Amino acid sequence: MSFPMVRHRRLRQSVGMRNMVRETVLNVNDLIMPIFVTYGENIKNEISSMPGVYHFSLDRLKEEVDEIASLGIPAVLLFGIPETKDGIGSSAFAEDGIVQEATRLIKSWYPDLLVVADTCLCEFTDHGHCGMVHTYERDGHVCGDVMNDESLELLVKTAVSQAKAGADIIAPSNMMDGFVQAIRAGLDENGFEHIPIMSYSVKYASAFYGPFREAADSAPQFGDRKTYQMDPANAREALREAESDVLEGADMLMVKPSLSYMDIMRTLKDQFDLPLVAYNVSGEYSMVKAAAIQGWIDEKAVVQEMLTSMKRAGADIIITYFAKDVARWIKG
């Protein structure tokens, strides 16, 4: 049958009708809100490239967490900016590290709020790379190679220290080969068999990370991250990366960034049965904010459309700096 018997507009005639037949719905339980924690006192500093997102010192952290909890957002993702940095990122796995201290505080205030710990070294190393680096000079320039297997040992120490501090989910973002297997073994050996791994399985070497580099003070001091993060031109490689993580024991798979990689999310959703996480990254956030500030777009409408499309592409969970705004909009 076809027109005029078939009229697709019949199901679009009213708000009630559209709501009733809507296929994809954003829910507050889909959301994870990132938080940037730093040392010092009485610090709540807005990140210049990310309007509405702040650095919080530990003594100001509760006001942010109170707001997140009051909105019903079920989880936070912690990033830490340490007091000191060194070649191996030792602050990342220190018992009194910034992420560890923040985790203990959050779990003492809100035991049921899930704390997701970003497990990487880039914020904690003086060179800004996600692992241990062998440095050398070439033509008068400092160069370096990120050493994969040696880095795994440090990442395991970081994950275990985060779990000991009370993290509910370990989220390794380093893109070293074998990182899920190494971290899973390390957690299990230390009695944390129950702690899931949310793997940054498909993480592209993306230009959309620019504002995060400011937020986390993690820009590489030399070179780039293209030897370990994925080429944005590649799709089949994403399947190989994700399959490795599934076989190594990942509990959740992530695609990062998300807005330009919805085809990758759909592919992973069709191929694997693990929960799928979309990371709506800093550059995606900031370009929407910038356009909204100029009055060029309707921020609420654009954000809801953007995040709904990520769910439609297959995401079960969305990490987004818009989480608080979206939660308010959902509550009406």
GROMACS .gro file of C-alpha atoms in nm, residues 36 47 49-50 55 81 210-218:
model
   15
   36PHE     CA    1   3.798   1.794   3.724
   47ILE     CA    2   3.781   2.640   3.236
   49SER     CA    3   3.748   2.687   2.675
   50MET     CA    4   3.460   2.501   2.843
   55HIS     CA    5   3.822   2.294   3.833
   81ILE     CA    6   4.520   1.752   3.818
  210GLY     CA    7   4.148   2.046   2.242
  211PRO     CA    8   3.957   2.196   2.538
  212PHE     CA    9   4.022   1.886   2.752
  213ARG     CA   10   4.397   1.941   2.716
  214GLU     CA   11   4.349   2.274   2.893
  215ALA     CA   12   4.110   2.128   3.149
  216ALA     CA   13   4.339   1.840   3.243
  217ASP     CA   14   4.671   2.016   3.175
  218SER     CA   15   4.767   1.712   2.969
   0.00000   0.00000   0.00000
